[in-house]
mmCIF file of C-alpha atoms in Angstrom:
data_model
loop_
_atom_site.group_PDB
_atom_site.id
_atom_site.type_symbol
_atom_site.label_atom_id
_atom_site.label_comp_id
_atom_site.label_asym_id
_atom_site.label_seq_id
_atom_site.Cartn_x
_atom_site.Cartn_y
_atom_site.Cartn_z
ATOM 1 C CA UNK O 1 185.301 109.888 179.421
ATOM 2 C CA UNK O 2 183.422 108.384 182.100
ATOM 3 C CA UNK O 3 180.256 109.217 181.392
ATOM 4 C CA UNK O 4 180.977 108.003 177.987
ATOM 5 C CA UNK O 5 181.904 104.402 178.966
ATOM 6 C CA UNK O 6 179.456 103.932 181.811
ATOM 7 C CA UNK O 7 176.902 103.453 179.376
ATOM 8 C CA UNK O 8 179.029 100.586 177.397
ATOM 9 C CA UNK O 9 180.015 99.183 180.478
ATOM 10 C CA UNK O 10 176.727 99.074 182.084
ATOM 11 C CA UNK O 11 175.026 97.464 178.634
ATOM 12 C CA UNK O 12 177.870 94.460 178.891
ATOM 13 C CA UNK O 13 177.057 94.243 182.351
ATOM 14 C CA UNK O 14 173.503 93.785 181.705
ATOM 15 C CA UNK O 15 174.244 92.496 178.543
ATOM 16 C CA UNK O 16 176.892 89.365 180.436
ATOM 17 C CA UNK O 17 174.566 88.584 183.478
ATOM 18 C CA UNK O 18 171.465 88.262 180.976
ATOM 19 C CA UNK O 19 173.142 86.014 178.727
ATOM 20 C CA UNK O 20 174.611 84.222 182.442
ATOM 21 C CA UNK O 21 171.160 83.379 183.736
ATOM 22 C CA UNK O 22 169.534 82.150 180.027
ATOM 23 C CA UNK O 23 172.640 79.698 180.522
ATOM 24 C CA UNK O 24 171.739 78.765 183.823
ATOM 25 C CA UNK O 25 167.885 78.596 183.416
ATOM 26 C CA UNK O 26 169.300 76.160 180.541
ATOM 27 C CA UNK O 27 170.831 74.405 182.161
ATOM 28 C CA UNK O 28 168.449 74.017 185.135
ATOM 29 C CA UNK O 29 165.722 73.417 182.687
ATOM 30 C CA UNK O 30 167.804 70.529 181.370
ATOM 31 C CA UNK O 31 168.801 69.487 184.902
ATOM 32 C CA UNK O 32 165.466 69.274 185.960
ATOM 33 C CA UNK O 33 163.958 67.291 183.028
ATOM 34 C CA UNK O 34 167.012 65.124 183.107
ATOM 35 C CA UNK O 35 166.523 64.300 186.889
ATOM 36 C CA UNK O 36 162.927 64.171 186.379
ATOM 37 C CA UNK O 37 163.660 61.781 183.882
ATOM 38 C CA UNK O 38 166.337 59.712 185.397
ATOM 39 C CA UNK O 39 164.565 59.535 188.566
ATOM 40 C CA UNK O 40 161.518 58.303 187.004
ATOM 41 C CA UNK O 41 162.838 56.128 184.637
ATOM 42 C CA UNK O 42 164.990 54.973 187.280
ATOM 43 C CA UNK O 43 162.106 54.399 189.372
ATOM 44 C CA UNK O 44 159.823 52.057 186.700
ATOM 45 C CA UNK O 45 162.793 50.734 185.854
ATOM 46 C CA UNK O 46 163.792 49.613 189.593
ATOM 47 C CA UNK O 47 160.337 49.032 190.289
ATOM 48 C CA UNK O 48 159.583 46.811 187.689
ATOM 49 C CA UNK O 49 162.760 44.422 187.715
ATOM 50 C CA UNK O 50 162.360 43.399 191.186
ATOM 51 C CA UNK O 51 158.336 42.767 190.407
ATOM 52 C CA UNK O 52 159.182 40.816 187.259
ATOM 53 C CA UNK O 53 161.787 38.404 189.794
ATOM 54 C CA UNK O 54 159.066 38.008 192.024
ATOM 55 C CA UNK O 55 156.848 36.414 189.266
ATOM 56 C CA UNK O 56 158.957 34.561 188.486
ATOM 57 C CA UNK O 57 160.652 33.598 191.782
ATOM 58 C CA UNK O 58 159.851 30.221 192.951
ATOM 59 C CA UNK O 59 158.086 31.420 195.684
ATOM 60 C CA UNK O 60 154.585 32.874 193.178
ATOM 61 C CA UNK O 61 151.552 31.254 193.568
ATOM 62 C CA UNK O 62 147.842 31.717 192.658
ATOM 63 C CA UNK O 63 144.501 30.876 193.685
ATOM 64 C CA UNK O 64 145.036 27.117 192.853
ATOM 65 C CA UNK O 65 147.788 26.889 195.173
ATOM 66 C CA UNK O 66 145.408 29.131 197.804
ATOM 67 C CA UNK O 67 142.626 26.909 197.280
ATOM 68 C CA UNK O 68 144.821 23.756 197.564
ATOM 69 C CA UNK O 69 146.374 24.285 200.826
ATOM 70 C CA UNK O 70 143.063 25.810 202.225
ATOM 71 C CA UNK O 71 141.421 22.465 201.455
ATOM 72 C CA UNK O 72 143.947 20.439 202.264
ATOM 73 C CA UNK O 73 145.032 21.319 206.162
ATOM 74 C CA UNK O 74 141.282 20.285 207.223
ATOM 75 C CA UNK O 75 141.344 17.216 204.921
ATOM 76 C CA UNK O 76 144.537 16.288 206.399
ATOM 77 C CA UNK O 77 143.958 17.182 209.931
ATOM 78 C CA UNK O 78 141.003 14.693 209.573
ATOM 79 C CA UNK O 79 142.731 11.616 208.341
ATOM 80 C CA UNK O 80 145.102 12.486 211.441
ATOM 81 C CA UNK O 81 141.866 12.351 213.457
ATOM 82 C CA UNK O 82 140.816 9.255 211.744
ATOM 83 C CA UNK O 83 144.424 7.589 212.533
ATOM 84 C CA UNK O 84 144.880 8.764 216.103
ATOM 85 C CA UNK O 85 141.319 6.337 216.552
ATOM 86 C CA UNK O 86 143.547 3.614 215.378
ATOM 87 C CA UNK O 87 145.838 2.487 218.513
ATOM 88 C CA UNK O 88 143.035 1.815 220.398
ATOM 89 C CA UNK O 89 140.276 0.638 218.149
ATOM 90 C CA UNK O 90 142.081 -1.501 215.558
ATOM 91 C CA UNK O 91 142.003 -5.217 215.766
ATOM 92 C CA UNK O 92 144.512 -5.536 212.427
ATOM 93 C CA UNK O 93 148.380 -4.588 212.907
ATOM 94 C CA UNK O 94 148.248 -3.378 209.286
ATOM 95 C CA UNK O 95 146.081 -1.387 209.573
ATOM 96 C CA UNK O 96 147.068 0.193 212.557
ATOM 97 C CA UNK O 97 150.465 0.887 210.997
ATOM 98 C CA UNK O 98 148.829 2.125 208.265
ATOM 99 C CA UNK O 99 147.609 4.606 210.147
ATOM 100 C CA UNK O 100 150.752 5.540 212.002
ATOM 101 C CA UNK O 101 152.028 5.989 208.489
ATOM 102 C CA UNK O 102 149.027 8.149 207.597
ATOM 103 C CA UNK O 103 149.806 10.133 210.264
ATOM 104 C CA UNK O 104 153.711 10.675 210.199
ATOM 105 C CA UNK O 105 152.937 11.507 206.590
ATOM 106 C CA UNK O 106 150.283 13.938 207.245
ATOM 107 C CA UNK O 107 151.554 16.053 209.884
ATOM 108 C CA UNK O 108 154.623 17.792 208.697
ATOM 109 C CA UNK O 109 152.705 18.385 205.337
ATOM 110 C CA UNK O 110 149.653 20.569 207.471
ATOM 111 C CA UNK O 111 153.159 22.672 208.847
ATOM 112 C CA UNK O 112 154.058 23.066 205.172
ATOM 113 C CA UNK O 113 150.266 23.873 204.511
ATOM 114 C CA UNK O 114 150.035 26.105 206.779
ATOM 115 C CA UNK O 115 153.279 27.893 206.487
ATOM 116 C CA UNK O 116 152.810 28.470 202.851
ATOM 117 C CA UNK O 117 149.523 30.303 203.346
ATOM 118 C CA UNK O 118 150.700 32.353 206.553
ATOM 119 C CA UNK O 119 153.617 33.797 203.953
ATOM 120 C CA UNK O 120 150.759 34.559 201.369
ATOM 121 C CA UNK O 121 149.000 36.647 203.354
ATOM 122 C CA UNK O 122 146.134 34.275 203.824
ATOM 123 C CA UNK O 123 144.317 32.914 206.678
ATOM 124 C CA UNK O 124 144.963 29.346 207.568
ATOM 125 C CA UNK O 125 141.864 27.108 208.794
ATOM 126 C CA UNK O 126 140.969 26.812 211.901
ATOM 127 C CA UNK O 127 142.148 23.926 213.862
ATOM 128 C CA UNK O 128 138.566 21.723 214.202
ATOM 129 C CA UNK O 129 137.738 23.394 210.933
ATOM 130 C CA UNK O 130 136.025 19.758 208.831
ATOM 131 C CA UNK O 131 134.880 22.367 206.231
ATOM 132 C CA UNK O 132 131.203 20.172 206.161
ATOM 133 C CA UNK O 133 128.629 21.199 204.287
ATOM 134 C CA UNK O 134 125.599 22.706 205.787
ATOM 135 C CA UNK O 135 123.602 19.835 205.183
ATOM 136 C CA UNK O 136 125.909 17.358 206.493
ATOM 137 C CA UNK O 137 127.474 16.217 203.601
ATOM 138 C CA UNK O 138 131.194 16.735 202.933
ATOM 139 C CA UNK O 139 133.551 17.527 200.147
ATOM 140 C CA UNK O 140 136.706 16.221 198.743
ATOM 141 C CA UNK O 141 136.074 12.783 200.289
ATOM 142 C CA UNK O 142 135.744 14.576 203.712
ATOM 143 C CA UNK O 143 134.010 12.145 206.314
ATOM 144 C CA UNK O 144 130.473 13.448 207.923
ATOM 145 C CA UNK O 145 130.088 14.654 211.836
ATOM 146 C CA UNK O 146 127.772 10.919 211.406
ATOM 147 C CA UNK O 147 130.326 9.139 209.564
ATOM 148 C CA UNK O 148 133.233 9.949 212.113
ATOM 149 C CA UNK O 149 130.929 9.211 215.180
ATOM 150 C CA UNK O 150 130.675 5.755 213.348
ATOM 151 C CA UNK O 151 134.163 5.006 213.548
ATOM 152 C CA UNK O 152 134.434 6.668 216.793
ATOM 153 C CA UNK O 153 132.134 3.915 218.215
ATOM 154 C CA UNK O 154 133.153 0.920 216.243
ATOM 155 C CA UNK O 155 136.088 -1.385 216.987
ATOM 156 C CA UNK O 156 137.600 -4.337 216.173
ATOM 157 C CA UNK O 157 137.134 -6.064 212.841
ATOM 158 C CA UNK O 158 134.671 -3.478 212.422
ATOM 159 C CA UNK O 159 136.440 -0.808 212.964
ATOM 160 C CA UNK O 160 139.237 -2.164 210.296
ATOM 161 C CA UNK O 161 136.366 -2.254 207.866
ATOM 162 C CA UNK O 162 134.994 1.231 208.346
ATOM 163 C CA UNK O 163 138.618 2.774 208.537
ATOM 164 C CA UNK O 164 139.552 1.204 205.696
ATOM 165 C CA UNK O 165 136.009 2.173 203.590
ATOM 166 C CA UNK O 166 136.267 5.809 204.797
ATOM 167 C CA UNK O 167 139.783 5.975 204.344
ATOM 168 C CA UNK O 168 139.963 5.117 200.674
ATOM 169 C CA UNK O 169 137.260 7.840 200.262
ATOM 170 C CA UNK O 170 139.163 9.753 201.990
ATOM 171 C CA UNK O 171 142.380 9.184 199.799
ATOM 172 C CA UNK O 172 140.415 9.526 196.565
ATOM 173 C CA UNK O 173 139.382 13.193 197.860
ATOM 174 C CA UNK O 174 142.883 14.101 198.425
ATOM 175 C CA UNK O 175 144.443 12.194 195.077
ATOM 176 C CA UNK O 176 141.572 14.559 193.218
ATOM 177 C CA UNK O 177 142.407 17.619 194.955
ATOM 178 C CA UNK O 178 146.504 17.183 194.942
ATOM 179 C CA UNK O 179 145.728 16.721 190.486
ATOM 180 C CA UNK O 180 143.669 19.971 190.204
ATOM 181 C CA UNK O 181 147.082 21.227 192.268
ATOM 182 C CA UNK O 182 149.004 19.917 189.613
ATOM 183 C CA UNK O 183 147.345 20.893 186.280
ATOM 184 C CA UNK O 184 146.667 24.804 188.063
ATOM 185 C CA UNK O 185 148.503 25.657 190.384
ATOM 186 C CA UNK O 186 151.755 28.387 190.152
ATOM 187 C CA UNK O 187 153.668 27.304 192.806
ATOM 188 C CA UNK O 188 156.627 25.040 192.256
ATOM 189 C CA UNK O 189 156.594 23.733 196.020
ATOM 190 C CA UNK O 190 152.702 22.843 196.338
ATOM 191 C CA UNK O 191 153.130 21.280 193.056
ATOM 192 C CA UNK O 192 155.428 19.071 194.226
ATOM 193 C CA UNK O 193 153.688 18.401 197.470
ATOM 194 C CA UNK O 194 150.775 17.653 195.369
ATOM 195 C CA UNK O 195 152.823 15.501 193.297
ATOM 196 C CA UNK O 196 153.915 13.178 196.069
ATOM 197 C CA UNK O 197 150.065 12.898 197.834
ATOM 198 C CA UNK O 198 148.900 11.924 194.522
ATOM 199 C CA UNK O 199 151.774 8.789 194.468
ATOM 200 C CA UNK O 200 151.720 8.401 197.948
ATOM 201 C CA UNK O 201 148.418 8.278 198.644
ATOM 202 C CA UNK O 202 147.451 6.112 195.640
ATOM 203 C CA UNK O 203 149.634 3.556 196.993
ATOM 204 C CA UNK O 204 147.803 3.555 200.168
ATOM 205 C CA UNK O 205 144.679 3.509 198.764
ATOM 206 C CA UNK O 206 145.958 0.033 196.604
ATOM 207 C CA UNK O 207 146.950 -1.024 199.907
ATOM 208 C CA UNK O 208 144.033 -0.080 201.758
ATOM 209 C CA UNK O 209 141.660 -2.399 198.782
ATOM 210 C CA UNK O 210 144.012 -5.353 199.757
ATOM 211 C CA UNK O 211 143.646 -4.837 203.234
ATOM 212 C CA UNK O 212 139.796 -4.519 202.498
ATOM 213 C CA UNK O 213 139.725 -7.862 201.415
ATOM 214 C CA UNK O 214 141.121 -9.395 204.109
ATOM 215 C CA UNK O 215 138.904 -7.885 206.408
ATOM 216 C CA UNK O 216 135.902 -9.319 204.509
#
């Protein structure tokens, strides 16, 4: 009798624990692919969400917005230059407050400027940095090493009349640059700081022609 169920009982045995790991490579099979599958779909999918917030965020830019503020903290840090020469120099009260106004203006916008490309990852210009050509010309209505040496020397009524002259230049520059801002740039906040130089500054630079004309 024994040796006539061992057999059986052996061949379920085999038979049981056979059929026990085809379920469990099953089942691991499926386990696997499903946590291969969850994990990377749950990976894209995490992944992607947070990357498709960020361009959308407020905080995107491009290279417009690069480009702007990279122009703009030497263009402004000039006209600061330019104003500081004011106090002294200036014979005209309006135009020395002009240029206090210039520079209240200008100053917390370089910060802004400045801050802005430091949290893009970018390098902000050098303080002295007039970004002149090599030739000694300049760009976006920037004044020349000669042309600032000018009005470094001048005073009085003459002084008024360069300041002014250069100035509007100067404005012009900036009112050009804040528009190419405007029409290309990404990011809502140098949009709107371009927004307000272009108003601003356009007001000066009506000013500035009125002021021009009494100097004359």
């Amino acid at each position: 009798m024994i040796r006539t169920r061992s057999p059986f009982r052996r061949t379920a045995v085999l038979a049981a624990a056979s059929a026990a790991a085809l379920v469990l490579t099953a089942c691991g099979g499926h386990d696997d692919n499903g946590d291969n599958t969850a994990a990377h779909g749950g990976h894209h999918s995490d992944t992607a969400s947070p990357a498709a917030s960020a361009a959308a965020s407020p905080g995107q830019h491009n290279a417009a917005d690069v480009a702007f503020a990279k122009g703009m903290v030497p263009h402004h840090r000039q006209a600061v230059e330019m104003a500081d020469l004011a106090p002294g120099r200036a014979r005209s009260a309006e135009v020395k407050k002009l240029a206090a106004d210039i520079k209240k203006a200008q100053d917390p916008e370089i910060e802004k400027l400045s801050g802005w490309l430091t949290s893009w990852g970018e390098d902000v210009p050098a303080a002295g940095a007039m970004d002149h050509s090599p030739h000694g010309g300049a760009s976006g209505g920037m004044m020349t090493m000669q042309e600032m040496d000018q009005l470094e020397k001048a005073s009085g009524k003459a002084f008024d009349t360069a300041f002014l002259d250069m100035m509007i230049k100067h404005h012009d520059g900036a009112v050009a640059m804040a528009r190419t801002e405007k029409a290309e740039g990404a990011s809502p906040d140098a949009k709107a700081m371009a927004d307000a130089i272009v108003t601003s500054q356009s007001a000066e630079i009506a000013q500035m022609h009125k002021l021009l004309l009494g100097t004359s």
